[in-house]
Short mmCIF file of C-alpha atoms and ligand atoms in Angstrom, two decimals:
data_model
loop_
_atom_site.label_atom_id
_atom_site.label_comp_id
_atom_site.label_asym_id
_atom_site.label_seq_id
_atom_site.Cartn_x
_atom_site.Cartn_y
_atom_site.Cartn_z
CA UNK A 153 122.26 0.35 134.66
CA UNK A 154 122.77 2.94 132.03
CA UNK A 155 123.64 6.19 132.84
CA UNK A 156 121.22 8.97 132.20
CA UNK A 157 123.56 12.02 132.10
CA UNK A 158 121.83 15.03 130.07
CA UNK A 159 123.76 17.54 127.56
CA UNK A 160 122.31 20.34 129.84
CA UNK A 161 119.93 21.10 132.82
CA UNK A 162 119.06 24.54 133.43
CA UNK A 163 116.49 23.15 136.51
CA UNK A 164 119.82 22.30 138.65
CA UNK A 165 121.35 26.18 138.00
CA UNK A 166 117.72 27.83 138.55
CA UNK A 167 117.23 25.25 142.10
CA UNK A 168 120.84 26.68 143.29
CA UNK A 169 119.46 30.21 143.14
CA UNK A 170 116.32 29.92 143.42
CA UNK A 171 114.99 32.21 146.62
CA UNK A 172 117.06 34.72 144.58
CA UNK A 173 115.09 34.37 141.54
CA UNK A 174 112.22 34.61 143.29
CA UNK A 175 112.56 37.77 145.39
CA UNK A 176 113.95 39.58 141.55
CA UNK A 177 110.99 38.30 140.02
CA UNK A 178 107.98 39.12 142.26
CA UNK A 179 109.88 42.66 142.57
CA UNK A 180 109.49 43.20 139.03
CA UNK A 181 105.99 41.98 139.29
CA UNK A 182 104.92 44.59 142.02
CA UNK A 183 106.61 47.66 140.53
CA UNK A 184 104.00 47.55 137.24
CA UNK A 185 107.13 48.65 135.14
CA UNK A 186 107.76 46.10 132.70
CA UNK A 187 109.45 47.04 129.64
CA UNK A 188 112.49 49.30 129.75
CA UNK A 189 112.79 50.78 133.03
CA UNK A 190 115.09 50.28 136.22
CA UNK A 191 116.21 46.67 136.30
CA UNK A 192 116.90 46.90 132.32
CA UNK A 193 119.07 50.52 133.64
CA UNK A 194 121.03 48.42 136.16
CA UNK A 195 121.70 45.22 134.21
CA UNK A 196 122.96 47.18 131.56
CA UNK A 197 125.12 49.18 133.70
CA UNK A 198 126.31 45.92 135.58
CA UNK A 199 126.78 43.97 132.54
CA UNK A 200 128.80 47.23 130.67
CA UNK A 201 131.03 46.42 133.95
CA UNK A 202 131.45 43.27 133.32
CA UNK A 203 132.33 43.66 130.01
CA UNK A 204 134.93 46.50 130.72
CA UNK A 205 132.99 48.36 127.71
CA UNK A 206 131.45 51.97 128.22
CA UNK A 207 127.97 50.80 126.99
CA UNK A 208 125.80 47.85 126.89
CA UNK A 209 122.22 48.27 125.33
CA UNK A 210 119.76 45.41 126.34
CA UNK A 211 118.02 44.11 123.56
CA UNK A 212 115.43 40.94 122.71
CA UNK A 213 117.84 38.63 121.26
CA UNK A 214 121.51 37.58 120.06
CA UNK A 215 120.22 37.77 116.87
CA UNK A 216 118.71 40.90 116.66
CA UNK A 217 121.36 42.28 118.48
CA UNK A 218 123.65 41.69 115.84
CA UNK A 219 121.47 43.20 113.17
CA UNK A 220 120.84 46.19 115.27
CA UNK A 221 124.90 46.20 115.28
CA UNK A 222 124.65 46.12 111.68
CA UNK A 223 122.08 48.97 111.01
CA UNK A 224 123.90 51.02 113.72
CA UNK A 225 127.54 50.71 111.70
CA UNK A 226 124.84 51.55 108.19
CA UNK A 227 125.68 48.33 106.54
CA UNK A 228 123.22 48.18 103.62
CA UNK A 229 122.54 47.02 100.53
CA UNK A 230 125.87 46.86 98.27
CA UNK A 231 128.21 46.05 100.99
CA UNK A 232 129.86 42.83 102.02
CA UNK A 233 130.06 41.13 105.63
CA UNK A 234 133.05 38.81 106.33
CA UNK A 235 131.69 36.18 108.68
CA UNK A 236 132.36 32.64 109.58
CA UNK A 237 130.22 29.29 108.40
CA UNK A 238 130.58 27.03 111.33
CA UNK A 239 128.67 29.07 113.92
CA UNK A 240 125.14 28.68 112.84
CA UNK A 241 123.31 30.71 110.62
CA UNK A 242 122.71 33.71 113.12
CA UNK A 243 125.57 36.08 111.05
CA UNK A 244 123.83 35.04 107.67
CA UNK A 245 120.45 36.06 108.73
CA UNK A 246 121.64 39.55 109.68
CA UNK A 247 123.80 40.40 106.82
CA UNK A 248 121.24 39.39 104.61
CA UNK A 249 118.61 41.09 107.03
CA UNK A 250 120.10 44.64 105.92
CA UNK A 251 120.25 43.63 102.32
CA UNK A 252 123.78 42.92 102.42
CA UNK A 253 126.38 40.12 101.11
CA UNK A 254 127.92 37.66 103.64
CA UNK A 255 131.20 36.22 102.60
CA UNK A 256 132.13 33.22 104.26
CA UNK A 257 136.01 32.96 105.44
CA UNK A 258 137.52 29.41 106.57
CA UNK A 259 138.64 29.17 110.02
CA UNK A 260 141.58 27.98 112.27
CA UNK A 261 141.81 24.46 112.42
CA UNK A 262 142.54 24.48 115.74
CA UNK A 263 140.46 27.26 117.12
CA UNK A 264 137.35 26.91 115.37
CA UNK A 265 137.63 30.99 115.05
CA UNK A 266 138.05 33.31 112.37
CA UNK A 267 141.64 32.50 109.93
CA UNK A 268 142.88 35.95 109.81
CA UNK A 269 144.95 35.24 106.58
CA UNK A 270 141.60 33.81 104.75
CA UNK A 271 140.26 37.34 106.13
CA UNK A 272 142.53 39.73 104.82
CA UNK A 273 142.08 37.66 101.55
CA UNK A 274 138.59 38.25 101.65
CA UNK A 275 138.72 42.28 101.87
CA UNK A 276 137.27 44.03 99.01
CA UNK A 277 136.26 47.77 98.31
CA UNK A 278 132.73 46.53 99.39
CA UNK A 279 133.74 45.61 102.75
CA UNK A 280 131.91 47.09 105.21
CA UNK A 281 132.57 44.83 108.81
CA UNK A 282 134.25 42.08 109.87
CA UNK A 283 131.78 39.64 112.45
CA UNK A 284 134.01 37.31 113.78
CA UNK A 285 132.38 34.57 116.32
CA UNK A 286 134.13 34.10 119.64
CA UNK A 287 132.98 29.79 119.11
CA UNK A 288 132.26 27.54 122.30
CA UNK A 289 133.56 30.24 124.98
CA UNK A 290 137.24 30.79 123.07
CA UNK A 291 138.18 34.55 121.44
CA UNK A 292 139.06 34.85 117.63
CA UNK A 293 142.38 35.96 117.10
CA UNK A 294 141.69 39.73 118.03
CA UNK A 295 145.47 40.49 117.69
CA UNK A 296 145.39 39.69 113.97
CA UNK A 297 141.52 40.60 113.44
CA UNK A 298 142.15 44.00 114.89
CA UNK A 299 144.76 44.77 112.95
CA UNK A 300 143.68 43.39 109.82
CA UNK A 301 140.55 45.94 110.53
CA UNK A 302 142.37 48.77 111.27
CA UNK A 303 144.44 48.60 108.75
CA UNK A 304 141.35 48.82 106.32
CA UNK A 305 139.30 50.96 108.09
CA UNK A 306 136.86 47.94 108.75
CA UNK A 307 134.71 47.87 112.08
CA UNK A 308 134.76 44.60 113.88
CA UNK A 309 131.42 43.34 115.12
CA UNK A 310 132.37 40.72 117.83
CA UNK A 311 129.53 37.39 117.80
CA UNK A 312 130.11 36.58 121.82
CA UNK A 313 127.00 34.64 122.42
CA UNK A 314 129.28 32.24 123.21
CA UNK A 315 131.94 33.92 125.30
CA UNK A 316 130.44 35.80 128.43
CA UNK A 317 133.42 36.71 130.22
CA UNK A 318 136.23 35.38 128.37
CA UNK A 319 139.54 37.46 127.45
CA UNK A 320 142.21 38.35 125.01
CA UNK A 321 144.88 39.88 126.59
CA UNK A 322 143.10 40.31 129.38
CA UNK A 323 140.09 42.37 127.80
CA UNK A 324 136.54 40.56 127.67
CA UNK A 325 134.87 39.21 125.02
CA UNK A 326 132.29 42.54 123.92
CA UNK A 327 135.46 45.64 124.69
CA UNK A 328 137.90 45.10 121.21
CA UNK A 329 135.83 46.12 118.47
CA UNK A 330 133.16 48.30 117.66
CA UNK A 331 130.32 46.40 118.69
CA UNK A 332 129.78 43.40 120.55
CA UNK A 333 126.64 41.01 120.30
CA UNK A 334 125.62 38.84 123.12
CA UNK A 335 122.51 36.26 123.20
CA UNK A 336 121.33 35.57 126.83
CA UNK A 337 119.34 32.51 125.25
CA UNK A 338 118.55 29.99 128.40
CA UNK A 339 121.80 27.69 127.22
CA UNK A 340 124.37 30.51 127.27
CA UNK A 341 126.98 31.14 129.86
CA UNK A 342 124.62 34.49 131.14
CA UNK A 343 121.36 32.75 130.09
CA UNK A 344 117.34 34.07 130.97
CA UNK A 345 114.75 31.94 131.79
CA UNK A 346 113.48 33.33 127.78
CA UNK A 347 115.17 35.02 125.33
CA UNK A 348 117.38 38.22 125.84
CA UNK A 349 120.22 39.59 124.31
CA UNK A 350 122.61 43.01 124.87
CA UNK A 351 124.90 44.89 122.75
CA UNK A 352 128.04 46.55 124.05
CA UNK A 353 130.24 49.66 123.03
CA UNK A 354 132.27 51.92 123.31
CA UNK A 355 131.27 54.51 121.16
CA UNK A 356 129.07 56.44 122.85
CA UNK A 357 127.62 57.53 119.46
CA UNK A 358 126.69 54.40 119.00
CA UNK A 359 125.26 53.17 122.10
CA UNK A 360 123.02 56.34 121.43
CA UNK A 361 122.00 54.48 117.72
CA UNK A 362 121.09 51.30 119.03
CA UNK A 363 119.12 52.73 122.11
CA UNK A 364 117.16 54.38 119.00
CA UNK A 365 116.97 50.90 116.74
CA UNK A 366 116.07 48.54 119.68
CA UNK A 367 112.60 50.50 119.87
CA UNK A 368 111.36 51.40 116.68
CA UNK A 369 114.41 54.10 115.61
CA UNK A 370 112.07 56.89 117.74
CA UNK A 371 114.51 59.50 119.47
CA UNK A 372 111.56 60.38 121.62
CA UNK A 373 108.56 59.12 122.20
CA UNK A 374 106.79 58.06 118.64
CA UNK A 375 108.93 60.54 116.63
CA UNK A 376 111.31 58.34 114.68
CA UNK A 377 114.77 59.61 113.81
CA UNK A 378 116.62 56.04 112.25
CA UNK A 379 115.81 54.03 109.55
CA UNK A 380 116.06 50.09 110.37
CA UNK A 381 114.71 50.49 113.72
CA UNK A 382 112.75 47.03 115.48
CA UNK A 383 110.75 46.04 118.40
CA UNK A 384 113.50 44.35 120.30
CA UNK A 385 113.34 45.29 123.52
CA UNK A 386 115.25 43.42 126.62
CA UNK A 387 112.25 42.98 129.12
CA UNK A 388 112.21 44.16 133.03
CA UNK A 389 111.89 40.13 134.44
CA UNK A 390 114.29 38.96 132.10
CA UNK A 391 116.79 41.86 133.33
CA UNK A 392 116.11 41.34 137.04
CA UNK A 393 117.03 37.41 136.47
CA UNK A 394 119.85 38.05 134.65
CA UNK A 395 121.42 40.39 137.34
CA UNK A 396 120.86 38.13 140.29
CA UNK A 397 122.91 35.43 137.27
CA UNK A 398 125.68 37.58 136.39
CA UNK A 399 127.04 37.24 140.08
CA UNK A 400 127.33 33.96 139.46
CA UNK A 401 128.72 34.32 135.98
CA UNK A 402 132.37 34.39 137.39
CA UNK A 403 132.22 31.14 139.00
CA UNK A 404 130.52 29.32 137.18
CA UNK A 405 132.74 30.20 134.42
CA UNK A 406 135.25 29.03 136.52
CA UNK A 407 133.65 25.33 136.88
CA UNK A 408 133.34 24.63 133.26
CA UNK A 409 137.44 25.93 132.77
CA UNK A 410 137.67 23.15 135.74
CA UNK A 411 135.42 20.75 134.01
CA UNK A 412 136.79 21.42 130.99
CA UNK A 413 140.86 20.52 132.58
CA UNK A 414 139.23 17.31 134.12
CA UNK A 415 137.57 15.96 130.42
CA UNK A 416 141.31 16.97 129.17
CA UNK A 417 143.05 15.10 131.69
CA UNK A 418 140.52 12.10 131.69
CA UNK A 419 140.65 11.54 127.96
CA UNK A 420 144.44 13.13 126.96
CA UNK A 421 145.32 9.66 125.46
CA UNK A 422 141.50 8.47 124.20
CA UNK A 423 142.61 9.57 120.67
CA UNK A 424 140.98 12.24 120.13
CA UNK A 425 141.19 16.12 119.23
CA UNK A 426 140.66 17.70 122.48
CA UNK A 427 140.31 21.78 122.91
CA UNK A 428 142.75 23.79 124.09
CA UNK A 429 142.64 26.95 125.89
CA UNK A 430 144.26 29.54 123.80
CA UNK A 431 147.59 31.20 125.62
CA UNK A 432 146.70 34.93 125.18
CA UNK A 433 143.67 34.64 127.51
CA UNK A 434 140.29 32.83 129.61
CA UNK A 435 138.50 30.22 127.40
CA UNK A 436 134.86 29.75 129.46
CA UNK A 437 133.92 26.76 127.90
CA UNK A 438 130.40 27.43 126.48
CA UNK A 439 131.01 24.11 124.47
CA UNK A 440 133.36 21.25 125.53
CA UNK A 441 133.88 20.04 121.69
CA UNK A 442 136.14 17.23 120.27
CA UNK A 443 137.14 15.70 117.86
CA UNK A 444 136.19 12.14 116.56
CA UNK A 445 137.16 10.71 113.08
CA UNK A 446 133.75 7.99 113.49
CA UNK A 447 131.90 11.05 115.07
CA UNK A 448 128.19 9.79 114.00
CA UNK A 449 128.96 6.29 115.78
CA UNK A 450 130.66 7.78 119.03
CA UNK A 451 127.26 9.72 119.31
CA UNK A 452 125.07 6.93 118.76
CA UNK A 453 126.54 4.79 121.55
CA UNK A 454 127.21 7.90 123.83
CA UNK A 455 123.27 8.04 123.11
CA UNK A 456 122.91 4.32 124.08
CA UNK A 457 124.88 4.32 127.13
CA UNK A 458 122.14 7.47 128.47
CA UNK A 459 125.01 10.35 127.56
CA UNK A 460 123.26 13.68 125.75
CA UNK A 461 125.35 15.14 123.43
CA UNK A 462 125.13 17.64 120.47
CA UNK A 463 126.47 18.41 117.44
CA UNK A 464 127.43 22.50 117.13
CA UNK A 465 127.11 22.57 114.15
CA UNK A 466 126.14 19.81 111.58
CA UNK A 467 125.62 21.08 108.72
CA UNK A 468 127.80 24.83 107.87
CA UNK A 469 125.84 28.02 106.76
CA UNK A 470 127.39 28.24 103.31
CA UNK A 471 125.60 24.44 102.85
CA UNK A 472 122.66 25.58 103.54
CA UNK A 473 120.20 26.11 100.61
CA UNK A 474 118.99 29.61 101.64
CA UNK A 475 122.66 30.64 101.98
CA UNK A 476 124.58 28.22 99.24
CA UNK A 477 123.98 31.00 96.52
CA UNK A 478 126.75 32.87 99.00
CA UNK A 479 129.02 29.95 98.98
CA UNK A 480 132.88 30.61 98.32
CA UNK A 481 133.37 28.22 94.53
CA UNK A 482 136.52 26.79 96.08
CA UNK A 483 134.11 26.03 99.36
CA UNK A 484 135.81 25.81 103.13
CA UNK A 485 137.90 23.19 103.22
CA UNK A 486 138.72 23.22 107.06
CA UNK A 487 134.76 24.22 108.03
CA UNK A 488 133.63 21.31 106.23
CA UNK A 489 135.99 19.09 107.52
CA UNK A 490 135.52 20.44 110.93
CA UNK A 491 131.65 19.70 110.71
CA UNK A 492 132.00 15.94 110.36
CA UNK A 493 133.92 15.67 112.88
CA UNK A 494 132.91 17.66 116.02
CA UNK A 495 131.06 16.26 119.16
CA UNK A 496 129.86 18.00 122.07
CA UNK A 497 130.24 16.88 125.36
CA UNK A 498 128.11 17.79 128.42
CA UNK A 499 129.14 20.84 129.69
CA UNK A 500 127.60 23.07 132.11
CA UNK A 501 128.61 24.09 135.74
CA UNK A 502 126.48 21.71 137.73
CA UNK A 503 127.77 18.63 136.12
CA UNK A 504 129.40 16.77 139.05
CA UNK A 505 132.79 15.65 138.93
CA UNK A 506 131.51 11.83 139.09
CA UNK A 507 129.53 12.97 135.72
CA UNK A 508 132.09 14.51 134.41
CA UNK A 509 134.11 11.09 135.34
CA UNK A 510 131.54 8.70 133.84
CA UNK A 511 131.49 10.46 130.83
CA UNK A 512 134.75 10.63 130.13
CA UNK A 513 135.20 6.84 130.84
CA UNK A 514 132.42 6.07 128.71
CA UNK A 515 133.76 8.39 125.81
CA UNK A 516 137.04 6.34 126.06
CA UNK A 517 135.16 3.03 126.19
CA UNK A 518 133.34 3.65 123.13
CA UNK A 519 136.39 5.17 120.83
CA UNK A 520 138.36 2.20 122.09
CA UNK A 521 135.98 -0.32 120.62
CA UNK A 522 135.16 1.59 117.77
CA UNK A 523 138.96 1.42 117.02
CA UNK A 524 139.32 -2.51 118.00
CA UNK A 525 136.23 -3.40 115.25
CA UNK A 526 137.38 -3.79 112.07
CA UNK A 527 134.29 -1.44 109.67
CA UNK A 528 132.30 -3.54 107.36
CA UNK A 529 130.62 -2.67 103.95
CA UNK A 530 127.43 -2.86 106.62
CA UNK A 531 128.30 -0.30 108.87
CA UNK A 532 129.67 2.21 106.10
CA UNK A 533 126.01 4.20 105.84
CA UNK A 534 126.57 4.88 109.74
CA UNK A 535 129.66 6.91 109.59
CA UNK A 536 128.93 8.40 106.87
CA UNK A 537 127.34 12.06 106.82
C1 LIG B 293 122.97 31.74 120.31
C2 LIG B 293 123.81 32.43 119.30
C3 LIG B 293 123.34 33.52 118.56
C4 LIG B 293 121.90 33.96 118.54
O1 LIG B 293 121.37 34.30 119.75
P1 LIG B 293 119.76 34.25 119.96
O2 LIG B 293 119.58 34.93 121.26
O3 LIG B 293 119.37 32.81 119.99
O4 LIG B 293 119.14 34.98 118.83
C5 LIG B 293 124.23 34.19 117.73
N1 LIG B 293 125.49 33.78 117.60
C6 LIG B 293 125.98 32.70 118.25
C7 LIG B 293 127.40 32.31 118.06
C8 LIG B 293 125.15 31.99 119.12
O5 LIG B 293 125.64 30.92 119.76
#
């Protein structure tokens, strides 16, 4: 019998909840209010709280939140962006949204984040922020970011579409820099059942900006006082869900640390690179990623054996033929190597520990026989990418 465990399943989260759901929703549907009105008010003000940040702005999407954070900070044509490659293309399509320069830094090899040396290397007189991604639930290395940034008189746009809840130092993902951009796309940590996103400050100046930008730049009703301004709004039902979800944010952060330990435990000698949580603070495990040198062939018989995985991501942003005309000459030697070699697991707080066992056992039965076959000429083409 082959297994038929799936990368994700949002039906089991939305069943556990789902009476509460339900009352939120047909609430929202009675009132007649539905675009920016009380349940938008209170998420915001429960998900500021959350965040230990003064201000949290609901808007549409991760993505536009990040552009809005852009506009907001008056990053324009001219100016350069210091992002990372290996989190998707999201940070390109802002920066280049505003009709600025992304420049691609290499990352840590062992956090996936941000290299803060490769950073400060980057700086020129045409920096104008620094948007590092907190990648598959873990923080960038604020310490260094931050003081990089301050040093230079950069603002630091934090990417935590990936890292509801988790800490540096004991401050969340969303409080350290300027701005922070959060995506409540269905798969996140704090996901809707649609898209959503929120950004958090501060500043109350700035809160004040982005309220403007989210809806058209007006400062009252159609009389428009910002340049750069979209429609991207946070809507009532997706706000009511996501309060009756952020409850539960805390523990179910909690079961993918504790899923996370068990896959650690389970395959500590399977020969691979497995993630670590960083010392200085709470990793919540968006992504359970390792490492596998024959990564396309561990997939493919993960994928036979009924095991959904993914790939986050395959192919970096500065690879990409919309962005390659961005691409650092000497390229990034870590992202690239990094890309061939990632694989993620299932991960999501309703995985069951007799999942989370079967996976494991059928991640170490695979790289075991991978390692016992000697490769061919034959099987080249399938490991390579
Ligand atoms: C999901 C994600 C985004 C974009 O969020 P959307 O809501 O899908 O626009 C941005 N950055 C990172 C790191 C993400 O994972």
């Amino acid at each position: 019998m082959p297994l038929n465990i799936p990368f994700g399943d949002l039906k089991r989260q939305h069943d556990a909840i789902r009476a509460d759901l339900d009352i939120a929703i047909a609430r929202v549907l009675d009132s007649g209010w539905y675009i920016l009105g009380p349940s938008v008010s209170a998420f915001e003000e429960a998900f500021a709280a959350f965040c230990n940040a003064r201000f949290c702005v609901g808007v549409a999407n991760g993505t536009e939140a990040l552009q809005l954070a852009l506009t907001a900070l008056g990053v324009g044509p001219g100016d350069e962006v210091i992002t990372v490659a290996n989190a998707s293309v999201y940070q390109a399509i802002t920066i280049v949204a505003v009709g600025a320069r992304p420049v691609f830094v290499d990352v840590d090899e062992r956090s996936h984040t941000m290299d803060p040396a490769a950073l400060e290397a980057a700086i020129t007189p045409h920096t104008r922020a620094i948007m590092p991604v907190h990648l598959y639930g873990r923080m960038a290395d604020m310490d260094a970011i931050m003081m990089i940034a301050d040093r230079y008189g950069i603002p630091v746009i934090e990417d935590c579409a990936q890292a509801h809840g988790a800490t540096w130092r004991g401050r969340p993902a969303g409080s350290i820099g300027a701005l922070g951009c959060f995506s409540f796309y269905p798969t996140k940590n704090l996901g809707a059942v649609g898209d959503g996103g929120a950004v958090t400050t501060n500043d109350a100046a700035l809160a004040e900006k982005i309220r403007r930008l989210r809806q058209y730049g007006w400062e009252r009703k159609y009389y428009t006082r910002d340049a750069g301004g979209l429609n991207s709004r946070l809507d009532e039902l997706q706000a009511a869900i996501l309060s009756v979800k952020l409850r539960h944010l805390p523990a179910w952060n909690a079961r993918r640390r504790a899923i996370a330990a068990m896959y650690n435990d389970l395959l500590a000698d399977a020969g691979l690179i497995l993630p670590e949580a960083p010392p200085e603070g709470d990793h919540v495990f968006h992504l359970y990623v390792i490492r596998a040198a024959e990564r396309d062939v561990v997939q493919a018989r993960l994928r036979e054996q009924g095991i959904g995985t993914d790939i986050h991501y395959p192919l970096p942003t500065h690879r990409q033929p919309v962005y390659a005309p961005f691409a650092p000459r000497e390229g990034l030697p870590t992202t690239e190597r990094l890309a061939r070699e990632i694989l993620s697991l299932p991960m999501f707080p309703e995985l069951t520990d007799d999942e989370v066992h079967a996976v494991a056992e059928t991640v170490r039965e695979v790289v075991r026989t991978e390692n016992r076959e000697p490769r061919t000429e034959n099987q080249e083409p399938r490991t390579k990418n």
